[in-house]
XYZ file of C-alpha atoms in Angstrom:
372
model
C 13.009 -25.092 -6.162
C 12.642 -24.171 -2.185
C 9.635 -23.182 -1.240
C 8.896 -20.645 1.867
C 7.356 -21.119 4.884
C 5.437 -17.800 6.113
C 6.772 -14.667 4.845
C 4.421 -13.348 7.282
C 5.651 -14.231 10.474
C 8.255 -10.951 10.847
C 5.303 -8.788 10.381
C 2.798 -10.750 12.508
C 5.426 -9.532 15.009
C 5.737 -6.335 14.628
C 2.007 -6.342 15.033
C 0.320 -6.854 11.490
C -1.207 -10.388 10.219
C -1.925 -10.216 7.087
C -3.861 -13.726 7.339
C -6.637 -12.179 9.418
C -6.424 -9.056 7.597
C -7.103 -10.777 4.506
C -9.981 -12.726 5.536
C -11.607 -9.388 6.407
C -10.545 -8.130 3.061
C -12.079 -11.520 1.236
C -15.388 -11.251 3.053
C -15.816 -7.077 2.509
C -15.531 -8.110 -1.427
C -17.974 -10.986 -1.358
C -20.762 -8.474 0.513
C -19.793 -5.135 -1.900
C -20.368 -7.993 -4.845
C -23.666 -7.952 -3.835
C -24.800 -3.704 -4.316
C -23.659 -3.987 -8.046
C -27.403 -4.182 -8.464
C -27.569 -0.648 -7.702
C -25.800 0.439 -11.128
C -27.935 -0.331 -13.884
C -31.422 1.587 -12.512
C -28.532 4.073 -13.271
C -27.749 3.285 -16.500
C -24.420 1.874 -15.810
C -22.621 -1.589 -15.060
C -19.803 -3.043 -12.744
C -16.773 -4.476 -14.416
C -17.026 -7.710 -12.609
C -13.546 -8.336 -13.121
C -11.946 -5.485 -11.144
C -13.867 -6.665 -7.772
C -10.469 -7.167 -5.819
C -8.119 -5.263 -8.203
C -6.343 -2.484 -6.714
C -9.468 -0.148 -8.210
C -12.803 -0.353 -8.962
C -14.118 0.112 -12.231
C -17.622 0.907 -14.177
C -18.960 1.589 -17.646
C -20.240 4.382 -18.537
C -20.723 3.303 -21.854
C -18.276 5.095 -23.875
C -15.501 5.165 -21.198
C -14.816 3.472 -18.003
C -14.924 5.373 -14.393
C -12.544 3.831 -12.246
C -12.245 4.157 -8.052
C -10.106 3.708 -5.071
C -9.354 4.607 -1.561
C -6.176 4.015 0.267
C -4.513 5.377 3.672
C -0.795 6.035 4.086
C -0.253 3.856 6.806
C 2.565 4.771 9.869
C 5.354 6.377 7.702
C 4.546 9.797 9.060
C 5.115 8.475 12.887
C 8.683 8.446 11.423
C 8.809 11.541 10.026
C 7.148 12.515 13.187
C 10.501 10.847 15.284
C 13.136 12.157 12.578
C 12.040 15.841 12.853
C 14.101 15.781 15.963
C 16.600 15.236 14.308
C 16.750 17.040 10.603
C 14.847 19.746 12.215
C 12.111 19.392 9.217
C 8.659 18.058 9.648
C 9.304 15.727 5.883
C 5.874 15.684 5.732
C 6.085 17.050 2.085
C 7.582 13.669 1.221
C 4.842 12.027 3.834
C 2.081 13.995 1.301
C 3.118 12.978 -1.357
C 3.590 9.320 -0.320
C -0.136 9.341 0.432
C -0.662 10.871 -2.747
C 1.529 7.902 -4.647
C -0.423 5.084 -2.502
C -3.633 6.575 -4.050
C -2.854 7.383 -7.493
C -0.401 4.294 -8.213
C -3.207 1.852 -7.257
C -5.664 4.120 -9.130
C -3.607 3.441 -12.263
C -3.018 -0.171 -12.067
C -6.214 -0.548 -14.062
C -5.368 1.865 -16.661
C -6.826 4.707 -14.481
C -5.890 8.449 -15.479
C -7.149 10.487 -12.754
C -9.223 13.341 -12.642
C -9.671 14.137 -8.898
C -8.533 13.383 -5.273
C -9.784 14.114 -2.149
C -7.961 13.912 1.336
C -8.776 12.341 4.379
C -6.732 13.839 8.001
C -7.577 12.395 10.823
C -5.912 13.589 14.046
C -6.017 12.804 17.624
C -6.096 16.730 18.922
C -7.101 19.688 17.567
C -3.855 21.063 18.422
C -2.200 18.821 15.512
C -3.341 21.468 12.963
C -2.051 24.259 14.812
C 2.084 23.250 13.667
C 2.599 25.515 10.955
C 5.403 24.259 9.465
C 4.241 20.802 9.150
C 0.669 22.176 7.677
C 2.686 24.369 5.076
C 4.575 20.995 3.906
C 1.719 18.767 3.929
C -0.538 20.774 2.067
C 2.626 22.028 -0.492
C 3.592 18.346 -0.625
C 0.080 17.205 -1.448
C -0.717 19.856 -4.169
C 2.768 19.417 -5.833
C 2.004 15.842 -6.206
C -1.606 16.530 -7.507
C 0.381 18.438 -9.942
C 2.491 15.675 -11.017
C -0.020 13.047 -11.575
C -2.448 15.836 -13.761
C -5.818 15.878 -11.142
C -7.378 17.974 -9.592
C -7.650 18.139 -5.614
C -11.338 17.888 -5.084
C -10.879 18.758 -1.146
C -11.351 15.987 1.675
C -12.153 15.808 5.402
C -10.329 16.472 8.177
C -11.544 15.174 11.300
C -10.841 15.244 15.509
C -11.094 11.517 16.998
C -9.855 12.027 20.351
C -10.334 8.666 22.187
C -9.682 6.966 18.670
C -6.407 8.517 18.017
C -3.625 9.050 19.760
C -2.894 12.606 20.340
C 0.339 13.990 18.519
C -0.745 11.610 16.207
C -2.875 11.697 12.487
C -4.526 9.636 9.640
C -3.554 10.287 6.447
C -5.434 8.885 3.409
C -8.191 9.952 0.424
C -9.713 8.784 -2.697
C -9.346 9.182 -6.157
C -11.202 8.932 -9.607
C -10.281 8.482 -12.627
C -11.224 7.813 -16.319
C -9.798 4.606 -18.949
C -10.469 6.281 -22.638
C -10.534 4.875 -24.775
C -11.482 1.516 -23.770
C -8.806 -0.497 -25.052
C -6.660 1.003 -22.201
C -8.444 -1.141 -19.550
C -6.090 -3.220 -17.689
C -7.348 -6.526 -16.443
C -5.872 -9.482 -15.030
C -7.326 -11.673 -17.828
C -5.483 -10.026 -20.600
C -2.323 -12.037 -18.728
C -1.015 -14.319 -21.353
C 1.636 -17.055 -21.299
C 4.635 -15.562 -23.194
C 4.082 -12.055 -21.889
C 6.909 -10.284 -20.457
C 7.259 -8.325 -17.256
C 8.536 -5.220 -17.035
C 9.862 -3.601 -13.479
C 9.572 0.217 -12.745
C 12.333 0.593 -9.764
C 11.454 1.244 -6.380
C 12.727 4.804 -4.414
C 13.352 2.674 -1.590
C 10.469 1.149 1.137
C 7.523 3.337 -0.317
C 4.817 2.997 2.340
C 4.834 -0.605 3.215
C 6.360 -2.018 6.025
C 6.893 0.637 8.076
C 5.576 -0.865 11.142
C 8.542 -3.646 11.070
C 10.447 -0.657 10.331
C 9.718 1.326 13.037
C 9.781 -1.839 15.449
C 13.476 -2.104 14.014
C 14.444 1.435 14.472
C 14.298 0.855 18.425
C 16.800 -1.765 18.182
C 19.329 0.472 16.247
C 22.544 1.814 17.613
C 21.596 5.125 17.017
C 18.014 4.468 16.368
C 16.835 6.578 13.969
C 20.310 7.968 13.120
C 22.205 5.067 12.559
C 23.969 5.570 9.123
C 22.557 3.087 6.466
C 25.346 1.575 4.607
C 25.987 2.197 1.530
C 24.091 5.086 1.454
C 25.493 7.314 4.244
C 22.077 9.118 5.567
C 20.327 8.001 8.659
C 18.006 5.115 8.985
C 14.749 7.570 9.291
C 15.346 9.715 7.126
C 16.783 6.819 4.122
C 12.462 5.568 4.978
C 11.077 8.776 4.510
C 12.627 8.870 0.880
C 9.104 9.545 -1.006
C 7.192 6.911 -3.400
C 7.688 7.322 -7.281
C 4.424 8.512 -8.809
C 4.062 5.183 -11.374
C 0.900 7.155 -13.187
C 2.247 9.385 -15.700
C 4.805 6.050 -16.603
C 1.764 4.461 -17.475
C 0.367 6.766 -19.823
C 3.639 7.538 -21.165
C 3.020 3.913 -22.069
C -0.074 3.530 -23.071
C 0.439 6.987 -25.565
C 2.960 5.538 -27.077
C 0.836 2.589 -28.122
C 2.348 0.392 -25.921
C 0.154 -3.376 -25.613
C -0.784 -3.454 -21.895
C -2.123 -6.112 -20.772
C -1.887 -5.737 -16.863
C -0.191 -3.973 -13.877
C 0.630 -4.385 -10.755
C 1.585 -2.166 -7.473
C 4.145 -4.380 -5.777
C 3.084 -3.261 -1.882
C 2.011 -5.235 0.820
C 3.012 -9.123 0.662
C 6.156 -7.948 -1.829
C 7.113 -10.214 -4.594
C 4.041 -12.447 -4.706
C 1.699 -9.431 -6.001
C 2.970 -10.372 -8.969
C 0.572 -13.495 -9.506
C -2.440 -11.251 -8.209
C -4.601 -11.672 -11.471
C -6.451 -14.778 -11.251
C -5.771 -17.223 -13.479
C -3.114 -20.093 -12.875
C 0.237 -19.037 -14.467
C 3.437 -18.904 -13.424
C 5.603 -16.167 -13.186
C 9.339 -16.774 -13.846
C 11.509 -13.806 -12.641
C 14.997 -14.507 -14.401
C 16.794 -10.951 -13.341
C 16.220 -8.793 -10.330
C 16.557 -5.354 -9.992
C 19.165 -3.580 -7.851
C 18.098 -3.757 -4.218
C 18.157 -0.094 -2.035
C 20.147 -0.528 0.685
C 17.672 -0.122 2.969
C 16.830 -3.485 2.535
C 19.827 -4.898 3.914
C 19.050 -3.051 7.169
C 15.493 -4.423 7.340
C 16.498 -7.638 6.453
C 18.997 -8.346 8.644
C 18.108 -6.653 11.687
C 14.788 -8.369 11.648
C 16.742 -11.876 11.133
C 15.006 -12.347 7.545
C 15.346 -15.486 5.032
C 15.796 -13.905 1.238
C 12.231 -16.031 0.617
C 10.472 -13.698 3.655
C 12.491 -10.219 2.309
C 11.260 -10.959 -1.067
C 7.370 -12.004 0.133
C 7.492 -8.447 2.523
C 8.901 -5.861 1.101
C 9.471 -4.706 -2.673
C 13.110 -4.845 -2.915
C 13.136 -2.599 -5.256
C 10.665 -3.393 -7.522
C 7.745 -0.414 -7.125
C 5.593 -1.043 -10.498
C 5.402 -4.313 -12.640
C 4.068 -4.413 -16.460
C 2.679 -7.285 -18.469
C 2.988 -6.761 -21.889
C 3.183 -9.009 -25.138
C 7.072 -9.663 -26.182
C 6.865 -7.697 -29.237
C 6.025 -4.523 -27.546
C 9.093 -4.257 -25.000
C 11.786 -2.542 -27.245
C 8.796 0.142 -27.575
C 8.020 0.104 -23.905
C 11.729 0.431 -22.516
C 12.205 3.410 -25.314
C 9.188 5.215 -24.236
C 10.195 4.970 -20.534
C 14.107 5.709 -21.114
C 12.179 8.980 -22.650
C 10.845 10.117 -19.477
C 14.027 9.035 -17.126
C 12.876 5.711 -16.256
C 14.721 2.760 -16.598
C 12.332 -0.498 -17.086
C 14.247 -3.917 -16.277
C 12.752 -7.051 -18.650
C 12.518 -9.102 -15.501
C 10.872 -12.100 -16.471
C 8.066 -13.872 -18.646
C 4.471 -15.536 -17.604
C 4.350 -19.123 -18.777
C 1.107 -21.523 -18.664
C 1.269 -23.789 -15.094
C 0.129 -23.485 -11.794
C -0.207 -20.305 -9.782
C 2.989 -19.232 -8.317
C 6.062 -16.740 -8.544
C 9.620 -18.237 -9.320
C 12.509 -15.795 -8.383
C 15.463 -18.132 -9.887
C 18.227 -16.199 -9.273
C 17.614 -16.593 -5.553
C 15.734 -20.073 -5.725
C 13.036 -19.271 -4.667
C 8.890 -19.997 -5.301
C 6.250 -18.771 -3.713
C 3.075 -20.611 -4.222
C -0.689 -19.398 -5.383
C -2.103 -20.005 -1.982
C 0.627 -17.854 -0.124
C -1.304 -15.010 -1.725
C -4.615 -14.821 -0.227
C -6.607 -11.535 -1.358
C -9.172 -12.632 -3.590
C-alpha cells in the first residue's frame, strides 16, 4: 500500500503550513500543561487526557465541564465576493458555520453545551453599519444556538484597524458544555481494536480549506460563478453551503444508549484525523462515503493526487464515531431516526499508527499527523 508524500504542499501554497502551525500548536499545549496546578486550590482537576483533544475537559466531581474556542476561518471573504452576485450577504449560513466549528468540536468529547459566546472582529467601524448582513449574522447565529440547545452568553466585538483589513471581520467564540453522567466522556483511550467507525456525511467543504479555495476561485472561468458540475450552482455559493451541526447526532446517540467510545471532527489535515487519539492502531477504511462535487473542482483545479484530496479536505466525511461492533445496528437506527444516514466505514485493528483508505490504496502514516 502507497504511501503519500506531503498532503500539505497544495495548502502551503495557498499560504497555510500546517507544519509550522503545528509546532506552535505542540508547544502552546506543553506550556498550558503546566497551569493545571491552578485547579485543585479550587477543588477541581484536569482530565489529563483531553490536553490536545478538540476540547478541554475538568471534573467537577459529579460531572465533567468541558471547553473550547475556535474561529471560522476565511469562508465569509467568500460570502463577502458572492454577494455580488446572489445579491444576499449568506452570512446566515457564515453564522452558523462559526457556530458548527464551535459546537462540533465542543462535542467530540461528549460535550452538551450550555453556552456560547461570540467573538467579531472587524477592520472598520463601518462593517457594523450593513444592515442586512448584521440582521443575517445575528438571525443565523441565534437559529443555530437554537439548534444545538445553548444559550448565547454574548461575546465581544472589537475595531482592529491596522490589524484587519477594512471591509473585512473575525468571526469566532467559545463554548461550554457539560458530560453527565460520566460514562458519556469520550476519550481517545476508550479506542479499541475491533471497534467500528461510523461516518456522519459532510454538507460539502464545511470551513476548512477555504483559503485553497479561494486561491482556486481566481483561476475559474467565471470565478466565483462557474457552474460546479454535477450540481448546477456556482462555485461560491456550492462553498458557502453551511456545516451540519454533528451535536444533537451525538446525543441522539448517546440517549439511545449507544457505546461511545470516541469522536472525531474530520477538519483540517482531512482523512488522517481519524488516528488523532494516541495510541498506535490502525484504522482500516473499507467503504467511502459519496464525495460532494465540490471536491472534484478543488481537486482538480489545484492539480491534487487522491492521497493529498483525502489528507486536505473531508471528502465528505464531516463526523466519525468509534463504537464497539455490537452497538452499530443501534447506532445507524437511532441516527436513521433523526434523518441521518451513518455509513459503517471501517474498523480499528491493533498495529502501528496510521489510516488505510483501501478502496483508493492509500495509507497515511502516524507521523503525517503531527498535533499532539
Amino acid at each position: 500500500m502507497a504511501k503519500t508524500g506531503s498532503t500539505d504542499d497544495a495548502y502551503a501554497a495557498a499560504g497555510v503550513r500546517y507544519d509550522t502551525i503545528d509546532q506552535g500548536k505542540v508547544r502552546a499545549q506543553r506550556a498550558a500543561a503546566a497551569t493545571a496546578a491552578a485547579l485543585p486550590p479550587r477543588g477541581l482537576q484536569e482530565v489529563t487526557e483531553s490536553r490536545g483533544e478538540s476540547a478541554y475537559v475538568v471534573d467537577l466531581g459529579d460531572q465533567y465541564l468541558t471547553t473550547v474556542t475556535e474561529a471560522l476561518g476565511t469562508k465569509n471573504l467568500v460570502a463577502d465576493a458572492v454577494r455580488a452576485l446572489t445579491g444576499r450577504s449568506h452570512y446566515d449560513a457564515i453564522a452558523r458555520d462559526t457556530v458548527a466549528t464551535i459546537l462540533n468540536d465542543l462535542c467530540t468529547v461528549g460535550g452538551a453545551p450550555t453556552t456560547i459566546t461570540a467573538y467579531w472582529g472587524a477592520g472598520r467601524s463601518e462593517w457594523f453599519d450593513d444592515q442586512a448582513r448584521m440582521a443575517d449574522l445575528v438571525d443565523g447565529w441565534g437559529a443555530a444556538c437554537a439548534e444545538a440547545g445553548c444559550s448565547w452568553g454574548g461575546g465581544e466585538t472589537q475595531v482592529l484597524n491596522g490589524l484587519i483589513e477594512a471591509g473585512a471581520v473575525v468571526l469566532g467564540g467559545a463554548a461550554v458544555g457539560l458530560i453527565r453522567p460520566k460514562v458519556r466522556l469520550l476519550l481517545g483511550s476508550r479506542i479499541a481494536a475491533g471497534d467500528v467507525m461510523l461516518v456522519a456525511p459532510a454538507s460539502g467543504i464545511h470551513a476548512n480549506g477555504l483559503t485553497l479555495a479561494r486561491k482556486i476561485a481566481a483561476a475559474l472561468p467565471q470565478g466565483y460563478a462557474t457552474p460546479v458540475p454535477g450540481d448546477g450552482r456556482g462555485y461560491g455559493e456550492v462553498l458557502l453551503d453551511a456545516t451540519p451541526l454533528y451535536g444533537p447526532l451525538v446525543e441522539t446517540l448517546q440517549e439511545a444508549h449507544v457505546d461511545l467510545h470516541y469522536a472525531v471532527h474530520v477538519t483540517g489535515h482531512g482523512w488522517r484525523k481519524l488516528m488523532r487519539a494516541r495510541q498506535p492502531l490502525t484504522y482500516v477504511v473499507e467503504r467511502l462515503p459519496p464525495v460532494p462535487p465540490i471536491f472534484a473542482v478543488l481537486t482538480e483545479s489545484a492539480s491534487l493526487s487522491v492521497e493529498e484530496a483525502y489528507g486536505t479536505f473531508n471528502m465528505g466525511a464531516g463526523f466519525v464515531f468509534f463504537v464497539r461492533d455490537a452497538d452499530v445496528p443501534r447506532a445507524l437506527d437511532a441516527a436513521r431516526a433523526r434523518g441521518t444516514e451513518l455509513l459503517a466505514a471501517g474498523h480499528v485493528e491493533a498495529g502501528d499508527k496510521r489510516v488505510e483508505l483501501r478502496p483508493l490504496g492509500i495509507s497515511f502514516a502516524g507521523d503525517s499527523l503531527a498535533i499532539r
